[in-house]
Amino acid sequence: MEITASRSWPAPPRDSLAAARQRWEDNFGESRPAAAGDSVFAIRHELNRLMTEKVGVFRTGAELQEAAGELAALRQRYRRLRVPGREAPFRYDLVEYLETGYLLELGEIIAGAALRRTESRGAHYRLDYPARDDRNWLKHTFIRRGEGGPVFTSGEVCITKHLPGERGY
Amino acid sequence: MRLTLRVARYDPGADVDIRMQKYLVEWERQETVLDVLFKAWQQDPTLAFRRSCRSGICGSCAMFIQDGPRLACQTLVGDLAGDGGELTLRPLPGFRPLKDLVVDLDPFFDALKQVIPWVLTVPGHDGRVAPEDSRRIEGPATCILCGICDAGIDSGGNVRPAALVKNVRLAVDPRDALGAQRMKVTGLTEEGLQTFRQLLARICPKGIELPAVALE
Ligand code: SF4
Ligand code: FES
């Protein structure tokens, strides 16, 4: 069975490692201004609420579009935060900072993939596209990290023995 | 409602000893000690304490709360303090503090290794366990390795409390080749084991009741 066929991972952008390192080093330490009155706790809390309210199981294109805008704003705020600078054991504030950065990326991935998929399938229920649409969306979503955020592409589903179909119950 | 949290701070790079720091926090009736600790952390993000599940299943948040070792996520503030009251949090006693409320768990897990903490399968056993046996295993198998028994009570024998619980769990397992022989290493008498059983039932956050086990 060739479930995964011969798909290979796309090569990472050549400069991405260097860029990631630079971003990390620029961010680390006390030299950057702290965003007055803002905190990683506030950003994470707002992210939680946003994802629950607008990117839950039941979603609409309009809400997802709004969510994408709000996620971008949260990311802007996150970028202005001062990173807890000292790397030392049990720096849970640093862990919180790092986790929140990854959660923001995941939020963008989930909202972006849900916005593209103009159909309903499993736990992805688009109130504006309530029907399953195998003609256009019997597809995998592939996501990779681009310089300006996640990049989405689609890939064929490899079907072997069991034909996919709508649930009959 | 308001509450003064008195929290043990200790930075191994700067402090010789633990010092107590006060945090004034707001709290509500249904909140746990972990909930208010999160609020203190948001006031002072350098405060270190372990937690993960927030639901009494990972065993990370054990600490000395007010007058005894407890799980922060399973202890209601309202059970220990009132409006305007005080709540004192310290690292688990009997463990070496590493930072603030975080302690060194290595000796705890080393003590566990002493009892070979896994099933040494009887050769050829088909793996099936009768319901009565399964019920006997169930109590001690509920252990979440939080360390509260080690911090609060004595086993009265050669192995530390949590290791003893694990040992009993394996000693009553029909799949285990050592079985009841495992109890030899504990050096406990029937009486000593009974005392431990009662102390454990009182302190363990999972309310573990040890089954009867033969001491060969
Ligand atoms: S027996 Fe109870 S108190 Fe002891 S480590 Fe296990 S769960 Fe914690
Ligand atoms: S946070 Fe897991 S037991 Fe308390």
mmCIF file of C-alpha atoms and ligand atoms in Angstrom:
data_model
loop_
_atom_site.group_PDB
_atom_site.id
_atom_site.type_symbol
_atom_site.label_atom_id
_atom_site.label_comp_id
_atom_site.label_asym_id
_atom_site.label_seq_id
_atom_site.Cartn_x
_atom_site.Cartn_y
_atom_site.Cartn_z
ATOM 1 C CA MET A 1 0.000 0.000 0.000
ATOM 2 C CA GLU A 2 1.326 3.379 -0.935
ATOM 3 C CA ILE A 3 -0.742 5.533 1.357
ATOM 4 C CA THR A 4 1.763 8.317 1.404
ATOM 5 C CA ALA A 5 2.896 7.686 -2.181
ATOM 6 C CA SER A 6 6.321 9.121 -2.734
ATOM 7 C CA ARG A 7 5.606 12.548 -1.339
ATOM 8 C CA SER A 8 8.724 14.141 0.061
ATOM 9 C CA TRP A 9 8.950 17.111 2.363
ATOM 10 C CA PRO A 10 9.420 20.434 0.629
ATOM 11 C CA ALA A 11 12.866 21.852 1.217
ATOM 12 C CA PRO A 12 12.804 24.620 3.828
ATOM 13 C CA PRO A 13 13.471 28.102 2.514
ATOM 14 C CA ARG A 14 17.263 28.408 2.393
ATOM 15 C CA ASP A 15 17.596 31.289 4.793
ATOM 16 C CA SER A 16 14.884 30.197 7.235
ATOM 17 C CA LEU A 17 17.233 28.753 9.829
ATOM 18 C CA ALA A 18 19.411 31.836 9.835
ATOM 19 C CA ALA A 19 16.324 34.045 9.966
ATOM 20 C CA ALA A 20 14.882 32.074 12.871
ATOM 21 C CA ARG A 21 18.138 32.374 14.736
ATOM 22 C CA GLN A 22 18.328 36.090 14.097
ATOM 23 C CA ARG A 23 14.729 36.577 15.227
ATOM 24 C CA TRP A 24 15.476 34.670 18.418
ATOM 25 C CA GLU A 25 18.608 36.609 19.185
ATOM 26 C CA ASP A 26 16.977 39.965 18.463
ATOM 27 C CA ASN A 27 14.128 39.059 20.725
ATOM 28 C CA PHE A 28 16.106 37.734 23.590
ATOM 29 C CA GLY A 29 17.294 39.928 26.373
ATOM 30 C CA GLU A 30 16.274 43.133 27.999
ATOM 31 C CA SER A 31 17.174 45.567 25.260
ATOM 32 C CA ARG A 32 13.789 45.642 23.577
ATOM 33 C CA PRO A 33 11.174 47.949 25.058
ATOM 34 C CA ALA A 34 8.484 46.276 27.069
ATOM 35 C CA ALA A 35 5.023 46.984 25.750
ATOM 36 C CA ALA A 36 3.597 49.054 28.558
ATOM 37 C CA GLY A 37 0.459 47.606 30.080
ATOM 38 C CA ASP A 38 0.569 44.453 27.970
ATOM 39 C CA SER A 39 1.562 40.967 29.001
ATOM 40 C CA VAL A 40 1.842 37.455 27.665
ATOM 41 C CA PHE A 41 -0.952 36.448 30.056
ATOM 42 C CA ALA A 42 -3.346 38.980 28.524
ATOM 43 C CA ILE A 43 -2.462 37.893 24.996
ATOM 44 C CA ARG A 44 -2.899 34.200 25.767
ATOM 45 C CA HIS A 45 -6.226 34.839 27.490
ATOM 46 C CA GLU A 46 -7.549 36.802 24.505
ATOM 47 C CA LEU A 47 -6.283 34.118 22.140
ATOM 48 C CA ASN A 48 -8.172 31.458 24.113
ATOM 49 C CA ARG A 49 -11.399 33.430 23.925
ATOM 50 C CA LEU A 50 -10.988 34.270 20.253
ATOM 51 C CA MET A 51 -10.375 30.644 19.248
ATOM 52 C CA THR A 52 -13.352 29.435 21.283
ATOM 53 C CA GLU A 53 -15.744 32.090 20.028
ATOM 54 C CA LYS A 54 -14.837 32.349 16.339
ATOM 55 C CA VAL A 55 -12.848 29.243 15.413
ATOM 56 C CA GLY A 56 -14.843 26.523 17.211
ATOM 57 C CA VAL A 57 -16.490 23.502 15.572
ATOM 58 C CA PHE A 58 -19.269 25.665 14.086
ATOM 59 C CA ARG A 59 -17.727 28.463 12.066
ATOM 60 C CA THR A 60 -18.561 30.876 9.278
ATOM 61 C CA GLY A 61 -16.347 32.534 6.681
ATOM 62 C CA ALA A 62 -17.119 35.962 8.133
ATOM 63 C CA GLU A 63 -16.104 34.931 11.666
ATOM 64 C CA LEU A 64 -12.982 33.185 10.451
ATOM 65 C CA GLN A 65 -12.015 36.279 8.491
ATOM 66 C CA GLU A 66 -12.451 38.374 11.616
ATOM 67 C CA ALA A 67 -10.449 35.853 13.613
ATOM 68 C CA ALA A 68 -7.605 36.067 11.095
ATOM 69 C CA GLY A 69 -7.493 39.844 11.571
ATOM 70 C CA GLU A 70 -7.576 39.581 15.348
ATOM 71 C CA LEU A 71 -4.873 36.912 15.312
ATOM 72 C CA ALA A 72 -2.660 39.215 13.273
ATOM 73 C CA ALA A 73 -3.231 41.976 15.832
ATOM 74 C CA LEU A 74 -2.377 39.615 18.702
ATOM 75 C CA ARG A 75 0.792 38.621 16.883
ATOM 76 C CA GLN A 76 1.753 42.296 16.552
ATOM 77 C CA ARG A 77 1.298 42.721 20.287
ATOM 78 C CA TYR A 78 3.261 39.550 20.955
ATOM 79 C CA ARG A 79 6.163 40.833 18.862
ATOM 80 C CA ARG A 80 6.374 43.952 21.008
ATOM 81 C CA LEU A 81 6.628 42.011 24.271
ATOM 82 C CA ARG A 82 9.887 41.865 26.072
ATOM 83 C CA VAL A 83 11.129 38.300 26.239
ATOM 84 C CA PRO A 84 11.953 37.093 29.727
ATOM 85 C CA GLY A 85 15.666 37.460 29.285
ATOM 86 C CA ARG A 86 17.474 35.192 31.638
ATOM 87 C CA GLU A 87 17.683 31.566 30.645
ATOM 88 C CA ALA A 88 17.683 29.687 33.959
ATOM 89 C CA PRO A 89 16.003 26.608 35.424
ATOM 90 C CA PHE A 90 12.276 26.814 36.137
ATOM 91 C CA ARG A 91 11.642 30.015 34.210
ATOM 92 C CA TYR A 92 7.968 29.297 33.680
ATOM 93 C CA ASP A 93 7.513 32.842 32.373
ATOM 94 C CA LEU A 94 9.836 32.002 29.507
ATOM 95 C CA VAL A 95 7.900 28.779 28.885
ATOM 96 C CA GLU A 96 4.664 30.774 28.852
ATOM 97 C CA TYR A 97 6.162 33.223 26.376
ATOM 98 C CA LEU A 98 7.337 30.468 24.036
ATOM 99 C CA GLU A 99 4.108 28.480 24.265
ATOM 100 C CA THR A 100 2.028 31.541 23.492
ATOM 101 C CA GLY A 101 4.100 32.187 20.360
ATOM 102 C CA TYR A 102 3.470 28.647 19.142
ATOM 103 C CA LEU A 103 -0.219 28.883 20.031
ATOM 104 C CA LEU A 104 -0.525 32.029 17.931
ATOM 105 C CA GLU A 105 1.010 30.189 14.977
ATOM 106 C CA LEU A 106 -1.321 27.240 15.488
ATOM 107 C CA GLY A 107 -4.279 29.596 15.734
ATOM 108 C CA GLU A 108 -3.379 31.094 12.365
ATOM 109 C CA ILE A 109 -3.005 27.630 10.874
ATOM 110 C CA ILE A 110 -6.371 26.425 12.153
ATOM 111 C CA ALA A 111 -8.266 29.572 11.190
ATOM 112 C CA GLY A 112 -6.590 29.776 7.761
ATOM 113 C CA ALA A 113 -7.230 26.131 6.907
ATOM 114 C CA ALA A 114 -10.858 26.424 8.061
ATOM 115 C CA LEU A 115 -11.392 29.534 5.945
ATOM 116 C CA ARG A 116 -10.078 27.845 2.787
ATOM 117 C CA ARG A 117 -12.178 24.735 3.187
ATOM 118 C CA THR A 118 -15.565 25.879 1.899
ATOM 119 C CA GLU A 119 -17.475 22.756 2.931
ATOM 120 C CA SER A 120 -18.339 20.849 6.132
ATOM 121 C CA ARG A 121 -16.552 17.650 7.091
ATOM 122 C CA GLY A 122 -16.264 15.905 10.457
ATOM 123 C CA ALA A 123 -15.538 18.378 13.233
ATOM 124 C CA HIS A 124 -15.182 21.219 10.735
ATOM 125 C CA TYR A 125 -18.708 22.607 10.334
ATOM 126 C CA ARG A 126 -19.074 25.679 8.164
ATOM 127 C CA LEU A 127 -22.516 27.123 8.827
ATOM 128 C CA ASP A 128 -22.230 28.929 5.482
ATOM 129 C CA TYR A 129 -21.266 25.683 3.673
ATOM 130 C CA PRO A 130 -23.165 22.972 5.556
ATOM 131 C CA ALA A 131 -22.757 20.242 2.918
ATOM 132 C CA ARG A 132 -19.841 17.939 2.355
ATOM 133 C CA ASP A 133 -18.233 18.637 -1.008
ATOM 134 C CA ASP A 134 -16.164 15.709 -2.223
ATOM 135 C CA ARG A 135 -15.891 17.146 -5.717
ATOM 136 C CA ASN A 136 -13.793 20.077 -4.548
ATOM 137 C CA TRP A 137 -12.601 19.126 -1.098
ATOM 138 C CA LEU A 138 -11.755 15.456 -0.981
ATOM 139 C CA LYS A 139 -8.266 16.780 -0.401
ATOM 140 C CA HIS A 140 -5.557 17.046 2.194
ATOM 141 C CA THR A 141 -4.494 20.459 3.391
ATOM 142 C CA PHE A 142 -0.737 20.921 3.510
ATOM 143 C CA ILE A 143 0.674 23.744 5.548
ATOM 144 C CA ARG A 144 4.204 24.969 5.724
ATOM 145 C CA ARG A 145 5.864 27.902 7.357
ATOM 146 C CA GLY A 146 6.441 30.810 5.022
ATOM 147 C CA GLU A 147 8.227 34.061 5.757
ATOM 148 C CA GLY A 148 4.944 35.927 6.194
ATOM 149 C CA GLY A 149 2.934 33.204 7.950
ATOM 150 C CA PRO A 150 1.560 29.782 7.066
ATOM 151 C CA VAL A 151 1.339 28.805 3.395
ATOM 152 C CA PHE A 152 -1.519 26.479 2.446
ATOM 153 C CA THR A 153 -1.643 24.016 -0.441
ATOM 154 C CA SER A 154 -3.831 21.023 -1.250
ATOM 155 C CA GLY A 155 -2.857 17.474 -2.051
ATOM 156 C CA GLU A 156 -4.630 14.467 -3.491
ATOM 157 C CA VAL A 157 -6.031 11.860 -1.130
ATOM 158 C CA CYS A 158 -4.720 8.388 -1.884
ATOM 159 C CA ILE A 159 -7.727 6.073 -1.844
ATOM 160 C CA THR A 160 -7.126 2.335 -1.562
ATOM 161 C CA LYS A 161 -9.828 -0.149 -0.498
ATOM 162 C CA HIS A 162 -12.530 1.839 1.235
ATOM 163 C CA LEU A 163 -14.272 4.574 -0.672
ATOM 164 C CA PRO A 164 -14.941 7.628 1.432
ATOM 165 C CA GLY A 165 -18.542 8.660 1.722
ATOM 166 C CA GLU A 166 -20.970 10.699 3.729
ATOM 167 C CA ARG A 167 -22.009 9.309 7.118
ATOM 168 C CA GLY A 168 -25.343 7.605 6.845
ATOM 169 C CA TYR A 169 -26.440 7.977 10.476
ATOM 170 C CA MET B 1 -12.986 38.257 48.261
ATOM 171 C CA ARG B 2 -9.379 38.908 49.066
ATOM 172 C CA LEU B 3 -6.597 36.725 50.270
ATOM 173 C CA THR B 4 -2.978 37.153 51.262
ATOM 174 C CA LEU B 5 -0.827 34.406 49.818
ATOM 175 C CA ARG B 6 2.429 33.900 51.650
ATOM 176 C CA VAL B 7 4.656 32.015 49.262
ATOM 177 C CA ALA B 8 8.116 30.557 49.876
ATOM 178 C CA ARG B 9 10.656 32.070 47.492
ATOM 179 C CA TYR B 10 14.048 30.598 46.939
ATOM 180 C CA ASP B 11 16.491 31.386 44.166
ATOM 181 C CA PRO B 12 19.465 29.039 44.424
ATOM 182 C CA GLY B 13 21.673 31.615 42.714
ATOM 183 C CA ALA B 14 20.889 34.428 45.152
ATOM 184 C CA ASP B 15 19.304 33.154 48.371
ATOM 185 C CA VAL B 16 20.863 31.226 51.249
ATOM 186 C CA ASP B 17 17.474 30.272 52.591
ATOM 187 C CA ILE B 18 13.775 30.391 51.833
ATOM 188 C CA ARG B 19 12.098 33.766 52.344
ATOM 189 C CA MET B 20 8.366 34.411 52.387
ATOM 190 C CA GLN B 21 6.782 36.766 49.881
ATOM 191 C CA LYS B 22 3.258 38.145 50.134
ATOM 192 C CA TYR B 23 0.795 38.477 47.278
ATOM 193 C CA LEU B 24 -2.619 40.035 47.583
ATOM 194 C CA VAL B 25 -5.078 38.232 45.308
ATOM 195 C CA GLU B 26 -8.798 38.259 44.580
ATOM 196 C CA TRP B 27 -10.561 34.925 44.823
ATOM 197 C CA GLU B 28 -13.951 33.343 44.421
ATOM 198 C CA ARG B 29 -15.684 30.556 46.238
ATOM 199 C CA GLN B 30 -15.059 27.738 43.734
ATOM 200 C CA GLU B 31 -11.393 28.512 43.184
ATOM 201 C CA THR B 32 -8.550 26.182 44.033
ATOM 202 C CA VAL B 33 -5.192 27.023 45.544
ATOM 203 C CA LEU B 34 -3.693 26.527 42.069
ATOM 204 C CA ASP B 35 -6.103 29.125 40.640
ATOM 205 C CA VAL B 36 -4.943 31.782 43.117
ATOM 206 C CA LEU B 37 -1.323 30.768 42.648
ATOM 207 C CA PHE B 38 -1.723 31.505 38.933
ATOM 208 C CA LYS B 39 -2.912 34.991 39.902
ATOM 209 C CA ALA B 40 0.162 35.538 42.071
ATOM 210 C CA TRP B 41 2.275 34.345 39.135
ATOM 211 C CA GLN B 42 0.680 36.915 36.853
ATOM 212 C CA GLN B 43 1.717 39.609 39.333
ATOM 213 C CA ASP B 44 5.218 38.191 39.489
ATOM 214 C CA PRO B 45 6.115 35.933 36.552
ATOM 215 C CA THR B 46 9.413 34.841 38.118
ATOM 216 C CA LEU B 47 7.532 32.721 40.685
ATOM 217 C CA ALA B 48 8.180 29.018 39.989
ATOM 218 C CA PHE B 49 5.803 26.159 40.772
ATOM 219 C CA ARG B 50 5.061 22.872 39.019
ATOM 220 C CA ARG B 51 1.687 22.128 37.517
ATOM 221 C CA SER B 52 0.314 20.523 34.446
ATOM 222 C CA CYS B 53 -3.138 18.881 34.396
ATOM 223 C CA ARG B 54 -4.999 21.150 36.868
ATOM 224 C CA SER B 55 -7.247 18.194 37.583
ATOM 225 C CA GLY B 56 -5.569 15.987 40.178
ATOM 226 C CA ILE B 57 -4.137 13.461 37.769
ATOM 227 C CA CYS B 58 -0.520 14.381 36.991
ATOM 228 C CA GLY B 59 0.757 14.778 40.554
ATOM 229 C CA SER B 60 2.862 17.861 39.725
ATOM 230 C CA CYS B 61 1.340 20.451 42.059
ATOM 231 C CA ALA B 62 2.016 18.838 45.440
ATOM 232 C CA MET B 63 3.162 21.418 47.989
ATOM 233 C CA PHE B 64 2.845 22.254 51.661
ATOM 234 C CA ILE B 65 -0.380 24.224 51.884
ATOM 235 C CA GLN B 66 -1.170 25.893 55.212
ATOM 236 C CA ASP B 67 -0.709 22.940 57.558
ATOM 237 C CA GLY B 68 -0.009 19.898 55.424
ATOM 238 C CA PRO B 69 1.074 18.531 52.057
ATOM 239 C CA ARG B 70 -1.729 18.720 49.480
ATOM 240 C CA LEU B 71 -2.369 19.034 45.753
ATOM 241 C CA ALA B 72 -2.850 22.713 44.926
ATOM 242 C CA CYS B 73 -5.316 21.917 42.140
ATOM 243 C CA GLN B 74 -7.465 19.727 44.342
ATOM 244 C CA THR B 75 -7.620 22.023 47.379
ATOM 245 C CA LEU B 76 -10.323 24.669 47.588
ATOM 246 C CA VAL B 77 -9.150 28.001 48.980
ATOM 247 C CA GLY B 78 -12.427 28.310 50.870
ATOM 248 C CA ASP B 79 -11.708 25.135 52.837
ATOM 249 C CA LEU B 80 -8.599 26.707 54.369
ATOM 250 C CA ALA B 81 -9.166 30.455 54.463
ATOM 251 C CA GLY B 82 -11.911 33.041 54.544
ATOM 252 C CA ASP B 83 -12.309 36.531 53.095
ATOM 253 C CA GLY B 84 -9.282 38.624 54.082
ATOM 254 C CA GLY B 85 -7.503 35.498 55.315
ATOM 255 C CA GLU B 86 -4.019 34.175 54.739
ATOM 256 C CA LEU B 87 -2.750 31.101 52.969
ATOM 257 C CA THR B 88 0.820 29.868 53.290
ATOM 258 C CA LEU B 89 2.522 27.870 50.536
ATOM 259 C CA ARG B 90 5.843 26.114 50.973
ATOM 260 C CA PRO B 91 7.753 23.460 49.073
ATOM 261 C CA LEU B 92 7.098 19.824 49.996
ATOM 262 C CA PRO B 93 8.921 19.042 53.264
ATOM 263 C CA GLY B 94 11.561 16.333 53.137
ATOM 264 C CA PHE B 95 12.498 17.306 49.575
ATOM 265 C CA ARG B 96 15.351 19.605 48.575
ATOM 266 C CA PRO B 97 14.025 22.938 47.243
ATOM 267 C CA LEU B 98 15.319 23.814 43.767
ATOM 268 C CA LYS B 99 13.497 27.070 43.192
ATOM 269 C CA ASP B 100 10.532 28.623 45.028
ATOM 270 C CA LEU B 101 7.974 25.785 45.287
ATOM 271 C CA VAL B 102 9.831 23.417 42.962
ATOM 272 C CA VAL B 103 11.650 20.543 44.675
ATOM 273 C CA ASP B 104 14.163 17.904 43.613
ATOM 274 C CA LEU B 105 12.237 14.732 42.767
ATOM 275 C CA ASP B 106 15.238 12.587 41.846
ATOM 276 C CA PRO B 107 15.531 10.890 45.274
ATOM 277 C CA PHE B 108 11.788 10.178 45.143
ATOM 278 C CA PHE B 109 12.060 8.354 41.823
ATOM 279 C CA ASP B 110 15.276 6.656 42.887
ATOM 280 C CA ALA B 111 13.468 5.239 45.931
ATOM 281 C CA LEU B 112 10.818 3.895 43.584
ATOM 282 C CA LYS B 113 13.392 2.046 41.513
ATOM 283 C CA GLN B 114 14.348 0.136 44.644
ATOM 284 C CA VAL B 115 11.183 -1.987 44.383
ATOM 285 C CA ILE B 116 11.501 -2.820 40.631
ATOM 286 C CA PRO B 117 8.380 -0.805 39.842
ATOM 287 C CA TRP B 118 7.027 -2.885 36.959
ATOM 288 C CA VAL B 119 5.374 -6.262 36.498
ATOM 289 C CA LEU B 120 7.921 -9.057 36.100
ATOM 290 C CA THR B 121 5.652 -11.291 34.079
ATOM 291 C CA VAL B 122 5.219 -14.924 35.104
ATOM 292 C CA PRO B 123 6.584 -16.929 32.148
ATOM 293 C CA GLY B 124 3.756 -18.129 29.947
ATOM 294 C CA HIS B 125 1.066 -16.100 31.769
ATOM 295 C CA ASP B 126 -1.806 -15.320 29.387
ATOM 296 C CA GLY B 127 -2.195 -11.835 30.841
ATOM 297 C CA ARG B 128 -5.775 -12.315 31.990
ATOM 298 C CA VAL B 129 -6.710 -10.950 35.429
ATOM 299 C CA ALA B 130 -9.805 -11.977 37.385
ATOM 300 C CA PRO B 131 -12.187 -9.164 38.418
ATOM 301 C CA GLU B 132 -11.463 -9.749 42.142
ATOM 302 C CA ASP B 133 -7.715 -9.435 41.532
ATOM 303 C CA SER B 134 -8.268 -6.390 39.404
ATOM 304 C CA ARG B 135 -10.241 -4.764 42.223
ATOM 305 C CA ARG B 136 -7.364 -5.353 44.637
ATOM 306 C CA ILE B 137 -4.878 -3.808 42.234
ATOM 307 C CA GLU B 138 -7.090 -0.820 41.509
ATOM 308 C CA GLY B 139 -6.520 1.124 44.758
ATOM 309 C CA PRO B 140 -2.716 1.323 44.719
ATOM 310 C CA ALA B 141 -2.715 1.531 40.904
ATOM 311 C CA THR B 142 -4.479 4.897 41.265
ATOM 312 C CA CYS B 143 -1.269 6.440 42.623
ATOM 313 C CA ILE B 144 -0.258 9.570 40.688
ATOM 314 C CA LEU B 145 3.253 9.716 42.220
ATOM 315 C CA CYS B 146 2.672 13.140 43.720
ATOM 316 C CA GLY B 147 5.054 12.601 46.660
ATOM 317 C CA ILE B 148 2.584 13.747 49.302
ATOM 318 C CA CYS B 149 2.849 10.516 51.315
ATOM 319 C CA ASP B 150 6.650 10.725 51.259
ATOM 320 C CA ALA B 151 6.405 14.298 52.526
ATOM 321 C CA GLY B 152 3.810 13.656 55.196
ATOM 322 C CA ILE B 153 4.041 10.173 56.678
ATOM 323 C CA ASP B 154 6.486 7.449 57.513
ATOM 324 C CA SER B 155 6.274 3.986 55.995
ATOM 325 C CA GLY B 156 7.629 2.368 59.131
ATOM 326 C CA GLY B 157 9.716 0.047 56.973
ATOM 327 C CA ASN B 158 12.666 -0.106 54.598
ATOM 328 C CA VAL B 159 11.074 1.530 51.569
ATOM 329 C CA ARG B 160 9.635 4.996 51.307
ATOM 330 C CA PRO B 161 5.845 5.470 51.271
ATOM 331 C CA ALA B 162 5.135 5.851 47.530
ATOM 332 C CA ALA B 163 7.522 2.971 46.773
ATOM 333 C CA LEU B 164 5.662 0.862 49.330
ATOM 334 C CA VAL B 165 2.354 1.643 47.612
ATOM 335 C CA LYS B 166 3.825 0.578 44.271
ATOM 336 C CA ASN B 167 5.259 -2.545 45.883
ATOM 337 C CA VAL B 168 1.866 -3.567 47.285
ATOM 338 C CA ARG B 169 0.249 -2.925 43.905
ATOM 339 C CA LEU B 170 2.703 -5.378 42.312
ATOM 340 C CA ALA B 171 2.598 -7.882 45.171
ATOM 341 C CA VAL B 172 -1.148 -8.449 44.628
ATOM 342 C CA ASP B 173 -0.822 -8.753 40.851
ATOM 343 C CA PRO B 174 -1.267 -12.373 39.716
ATOM 344 C CA ARG B 175 0.846 -11.672 36.614
ATOM 345 C CA ASP B 176 3.882 -10.776 38.687
ATOM 346 C CA ALA B 177 6.535 -13.473 39.174
ATOM 347 C CA LEU B 178 7.699 -12.129 42.541
ATOM 348 C CA GLY B 179 4.170 -11.533 43.830
ATOM 349 C CA ALA B 180 3.821 -11.680 47.616
ATOM 350 C CA GLN B 181 7.573 -12.233 47.972
ATOM 351 C CA ARG B 182 7.963 -8.568 47.133
ATOM 352 C CA MET B 183 6.782 -7.700 50.630
ATOM 353 C CA LYS B 184 9.965 -9.121 52.183
ATOM 354 C CA VAL B 185 11.976 -6.079 51.159
ATOM 355 C CA THR B 186 9.688 -3.799 53.176
ATOM 356 C CA GLY B 187 10.627 -5.314 56.542
ATOM 357 C CA LEU B 188 7.087 -4.554 57.743
ATOM 358 C CA THR B 189 4.986 -6.465 60.230
ATOM 359 C CA GLU B 190 1.225 -6.920 59.835
ATOM 360 C CA GLU B 191 0.783 -4.188 62.445
ATOM 361 C CA GLY B 192 3.181 -1.781 60.777
ATOM 362 C CA LEU B 193 1.431 -2.247 57.458
ATOM 363 C CA GLN B 194 -1.956 -1.624 59.046
ATOM 364 C CA THR B 195 -0.695 1.627 60.587
ATOM 365 C CA PHE B 196 0.648 2.737 57.219
ATOM 366 C CA ARG B 197 -2.648 1.830 55.553
ATOM 367 C CA GLN B 198 -4.512 4.158 57.920
ATOM 368 C CA LEU B 199 -2.020 7.027 57.629
ATOM 369 C CA LEU B 200 -2.089 6.770 53.848
ATOM 370 C CA ALA B 201 -5.875 6.771 53.590
ATOM 371 C CA ARG B 202 -5.867 10.018 55.581
ATOM 372 C CA ILE B 203 -3.212 11.888 53.608
ATOM 373 C CA CYS B 204 -3.294 10.557 50.031
ATOM 374 C CA PRO B 205 -5.112 12.939 47.626
ATOM 375 C CA LYS B 206 -6.382 9.922 45.683
ATOM 376 C CA GLY B 207 -7.706 8.344 48.892
ATOM 377 C CA ILE B 208 -5.822 5.126 48.178
ATOM 378 C CA GLU B 209 -6.804 2.161 50.309
ATOM 379 C CA LEU B 210 -4.236 -0.598 50.343
ATOM 380 C CA PRO B 211 -5.631 -4.118 49.908
ATOM 381 C CA ALA B 212 -4.778 -6.969 52.244
ATOM 382 C CA VAL B 213 -1.521 -8.599 51.247
ATOM 383 C CA ALA B 214 0.259 -11.597 52.700
ATOM 384 C CA LEU B 215 3.556 -10.863 54.439
ATOM 385 C CA GLU B 216 5.598 -14.003 53.885
HETATM 386 S S1 SF4 C 1 0.164 7.039 47.266
HETATM 387 FE FE1 SF4 C 1 -1.121 8.842 47.181
HETATM 388 S S2 SF4 C 1 0.069 10.399 48.265
HETATM 389 FE FE2 SF4 C 1 1.496 8.781 47.767
HETATM 390 S S3 SF4 C 1 2.412 9.380 45.821
HETATM 391 FE FE3 SF4 C 1 0.665 8.050 45.353
HETATM 392 S S4 SF4 C 1 -1.056 9.459 45.029
HETATM 393 FE FE4 SF4 C 1 0.564 10.638 46.069
HETATM 394 S S1 FES C 2 -1.772 20.094 38.363
HETATM 395 FE FE1 FES C 2 -1.827 17.919 37.980
HETATM 396 S S2 FES C 2 -2.274 17.117 39.947
HETATM 397 FE FE2 FES C 2 -2.408 19.262 40.274
#
